[in-house]
CSV table of C-alpha atoms in Angstrom, one decimal:
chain,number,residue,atom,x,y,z
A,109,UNK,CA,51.8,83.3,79.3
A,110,UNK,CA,51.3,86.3,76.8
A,111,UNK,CA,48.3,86.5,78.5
A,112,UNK,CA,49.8,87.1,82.2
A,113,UNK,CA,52.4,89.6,80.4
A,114,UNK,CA,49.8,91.4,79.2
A,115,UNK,CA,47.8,91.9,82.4
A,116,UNK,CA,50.9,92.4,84.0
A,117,UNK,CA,52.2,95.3,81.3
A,118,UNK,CA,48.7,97.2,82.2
A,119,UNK,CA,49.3,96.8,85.5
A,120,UNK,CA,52.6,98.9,85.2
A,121,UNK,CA,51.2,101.1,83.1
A,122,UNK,CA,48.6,102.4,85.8
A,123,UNK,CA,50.7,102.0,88.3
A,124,UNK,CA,53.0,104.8,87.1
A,125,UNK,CA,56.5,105.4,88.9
A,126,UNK,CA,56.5,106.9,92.7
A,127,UNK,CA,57.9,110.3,93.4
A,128,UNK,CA,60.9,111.8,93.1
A,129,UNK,CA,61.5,111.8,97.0
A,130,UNK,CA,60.0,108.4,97.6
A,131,UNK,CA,62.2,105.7,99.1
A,132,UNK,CA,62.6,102.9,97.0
A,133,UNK,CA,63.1,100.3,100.5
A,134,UNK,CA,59.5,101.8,102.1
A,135,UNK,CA,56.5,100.2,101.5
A,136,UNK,CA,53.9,102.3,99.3
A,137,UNK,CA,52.0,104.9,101.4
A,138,UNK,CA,49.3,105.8,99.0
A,139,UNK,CA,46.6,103.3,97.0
A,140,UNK,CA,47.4,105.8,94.0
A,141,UNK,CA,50.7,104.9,94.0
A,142,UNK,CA,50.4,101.4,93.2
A,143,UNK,CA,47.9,98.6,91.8
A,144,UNK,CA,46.6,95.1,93.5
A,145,UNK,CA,47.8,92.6,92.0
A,146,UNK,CA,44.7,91.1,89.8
A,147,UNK,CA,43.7,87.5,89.6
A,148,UNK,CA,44.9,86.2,86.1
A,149,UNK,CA,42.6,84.0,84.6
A,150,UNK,CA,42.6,82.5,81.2
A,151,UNK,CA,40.2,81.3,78.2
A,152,UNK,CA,38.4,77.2,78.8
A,153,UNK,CA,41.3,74.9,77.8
A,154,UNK,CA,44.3,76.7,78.4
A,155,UNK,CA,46.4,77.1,81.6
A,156,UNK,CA,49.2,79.7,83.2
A,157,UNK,CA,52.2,78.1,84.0
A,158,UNK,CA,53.8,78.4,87.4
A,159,UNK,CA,57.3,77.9,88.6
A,160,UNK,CA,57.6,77.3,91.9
A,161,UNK,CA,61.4,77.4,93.7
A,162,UNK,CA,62.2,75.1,96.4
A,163,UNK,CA,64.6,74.4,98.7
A,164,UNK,CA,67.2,71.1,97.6
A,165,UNK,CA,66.9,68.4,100.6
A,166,UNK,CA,70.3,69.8,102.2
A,167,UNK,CA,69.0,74.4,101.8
A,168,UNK,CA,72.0,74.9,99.8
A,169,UNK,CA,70.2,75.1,96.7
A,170,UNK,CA,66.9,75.8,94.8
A,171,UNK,CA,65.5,73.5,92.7
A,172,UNK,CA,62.3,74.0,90.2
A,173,UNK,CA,58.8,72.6,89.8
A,174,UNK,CA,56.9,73.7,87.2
A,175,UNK,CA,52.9,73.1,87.4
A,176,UNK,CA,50.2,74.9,85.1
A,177,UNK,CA,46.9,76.0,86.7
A,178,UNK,CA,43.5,77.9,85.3
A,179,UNK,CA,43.6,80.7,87.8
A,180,UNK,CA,46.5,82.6,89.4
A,181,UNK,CA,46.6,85.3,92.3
A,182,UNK,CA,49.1,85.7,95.1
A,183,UNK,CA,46.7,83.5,97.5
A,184,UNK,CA,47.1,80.9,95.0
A,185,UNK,CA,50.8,80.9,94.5
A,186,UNK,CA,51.1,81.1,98.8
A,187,UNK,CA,49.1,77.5,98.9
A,188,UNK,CA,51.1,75.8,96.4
A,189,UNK,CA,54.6,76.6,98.8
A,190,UNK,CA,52.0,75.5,101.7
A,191,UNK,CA,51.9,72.5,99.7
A,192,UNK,CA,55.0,72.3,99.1
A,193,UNK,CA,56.7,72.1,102.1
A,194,UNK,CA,57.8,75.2,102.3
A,195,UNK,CA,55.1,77.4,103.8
A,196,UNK,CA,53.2,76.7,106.9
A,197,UNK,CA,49.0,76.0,106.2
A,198,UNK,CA,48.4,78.8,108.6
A,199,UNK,CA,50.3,81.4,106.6
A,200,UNK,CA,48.2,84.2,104.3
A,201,UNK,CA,48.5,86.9,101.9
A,202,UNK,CA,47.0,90.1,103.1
A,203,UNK,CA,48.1,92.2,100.6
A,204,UNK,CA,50.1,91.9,97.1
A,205,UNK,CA,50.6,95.1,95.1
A,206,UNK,CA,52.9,95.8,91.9
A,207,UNK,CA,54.9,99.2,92.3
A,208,UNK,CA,56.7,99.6,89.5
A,209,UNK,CA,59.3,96.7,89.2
A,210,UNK,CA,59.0,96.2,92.8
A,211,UNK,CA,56.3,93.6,94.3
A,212,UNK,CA,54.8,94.7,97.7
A,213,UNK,CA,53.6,91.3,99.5
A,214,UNK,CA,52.1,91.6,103.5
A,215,UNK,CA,52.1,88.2,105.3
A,216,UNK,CA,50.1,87.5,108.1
A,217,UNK,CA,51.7,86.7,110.9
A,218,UNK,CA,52.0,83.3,110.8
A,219,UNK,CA,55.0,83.9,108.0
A,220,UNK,CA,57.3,85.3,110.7
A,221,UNK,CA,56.0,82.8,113.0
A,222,UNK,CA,57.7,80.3,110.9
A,223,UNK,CA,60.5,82.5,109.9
A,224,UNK,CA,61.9,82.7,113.6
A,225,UNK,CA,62.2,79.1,114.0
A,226,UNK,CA,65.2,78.8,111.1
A,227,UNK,CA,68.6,79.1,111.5
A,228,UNK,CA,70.0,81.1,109.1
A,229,UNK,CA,69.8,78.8,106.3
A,230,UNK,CA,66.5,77.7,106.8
A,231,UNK,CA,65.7,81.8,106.8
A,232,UNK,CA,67.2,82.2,103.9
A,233,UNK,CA,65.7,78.9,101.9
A,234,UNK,CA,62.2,80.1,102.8
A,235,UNK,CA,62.7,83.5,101.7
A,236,UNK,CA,64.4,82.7,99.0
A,237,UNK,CA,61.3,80.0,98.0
A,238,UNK,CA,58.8,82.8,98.4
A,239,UNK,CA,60.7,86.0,96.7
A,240,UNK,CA,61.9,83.7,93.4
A,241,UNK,CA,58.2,82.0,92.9
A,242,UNK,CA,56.8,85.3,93.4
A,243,UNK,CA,59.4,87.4,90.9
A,244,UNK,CA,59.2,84.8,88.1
A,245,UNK,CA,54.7,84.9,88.3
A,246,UNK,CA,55.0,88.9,88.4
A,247,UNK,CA,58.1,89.3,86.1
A,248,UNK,CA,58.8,92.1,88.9
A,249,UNK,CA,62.4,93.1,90.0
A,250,UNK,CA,62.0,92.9,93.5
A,251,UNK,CA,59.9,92.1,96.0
A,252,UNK,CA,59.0,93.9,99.5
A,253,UNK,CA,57.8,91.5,102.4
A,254,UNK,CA,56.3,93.3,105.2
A,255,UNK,CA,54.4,91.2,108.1
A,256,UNK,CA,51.0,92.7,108.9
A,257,UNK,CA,52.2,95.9,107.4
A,258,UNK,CA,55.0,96.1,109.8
A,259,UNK,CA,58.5,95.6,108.9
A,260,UNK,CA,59.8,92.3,109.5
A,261,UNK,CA,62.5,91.5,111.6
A,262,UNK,CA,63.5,88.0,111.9
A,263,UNK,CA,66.4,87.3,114.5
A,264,UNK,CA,68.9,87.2,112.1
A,265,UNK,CA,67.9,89.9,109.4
A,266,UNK,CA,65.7,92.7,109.7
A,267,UNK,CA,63.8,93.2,106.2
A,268,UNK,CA,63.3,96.9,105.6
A,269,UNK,CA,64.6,96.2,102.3
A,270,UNK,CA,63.9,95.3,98.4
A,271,UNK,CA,64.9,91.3,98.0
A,272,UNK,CA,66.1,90.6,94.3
A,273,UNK,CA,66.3,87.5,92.9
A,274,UNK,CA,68.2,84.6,95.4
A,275,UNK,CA,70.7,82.4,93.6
């Protein structure tokens, strides 16, 4: 784990903060604005934990699986919800970037695919699944979902904004 902090502190370090007139709800414009989010590997014998947060059998709720792997990148963390139930096996990252406190991830299109056929609390479960997992890997603030680098727009919610943490 001090070893994912690590990685992740240099990360933020050459990311730097964006610009004065830089909306913080916009995805980055710019590759020198922010920084890919690396593979984290560790030394032979030891492992990275992983919290995944999943939706309680009734989606009022998330509940909490912990699992420790060798290797960790945002590909990684989208199979284990696709094995989990709560991601589609069709659905990819094609893009993960740390900006600052804020976590950029771009979906393929097979996320809002699956999005649109919730109700509102499905919706909300499966974003909720995706932006927690992905917050407590990244120890980011937020995190920016974008579908094939468009804005997503779901039915019920368009997202053309930060997501925090979901209780």
């Amino acid at each position: 784990m001090k070893k994912l902090i690590a990685v992740l502190s240099c990360c933020l370090l050459l990311c730097g903060c964006a610009a004065a007139g830089d909306s913080p709800t916009e995805p980055p414009t710019t590759p020198s604005e922010t920084v890919t989010v690396p593979e984290t590997t560790v030394a032979p014998n030891t492992s990275i934990p992983l919290t995944l947060y999943l939706p309680d059998e009734n989606a009022e709720y998330f509940v909490t699986a912990g699992t420790v792997v060798d290797a960790l990148d945002a590909q990684f963390i989208t199979d284990e919800l696709i094995k989990a139930g709560v991601l589609n096996q069709e659905i990819r990252i094609n893009k993960a970037e740390l900006d600052g406190s804020q976590l950029n991830l771009d979906f393929s299109s097979a996320f809002l695919d699956q999005l649109c056929t919730y109700g509102t609390a499905g919706e909300r479960m499966m974003i909720g699944s995706v932006v927690n997992t992905f917050l407590s890997v990244y120890e980011a603030e937020t995190v920016y979902i974008t579908v094939d680098g468009q804005i997503m727009e779901s039915g019920h919610v368009i997202y053309d904004f930060p997501i925090s943490f979901m209780e």
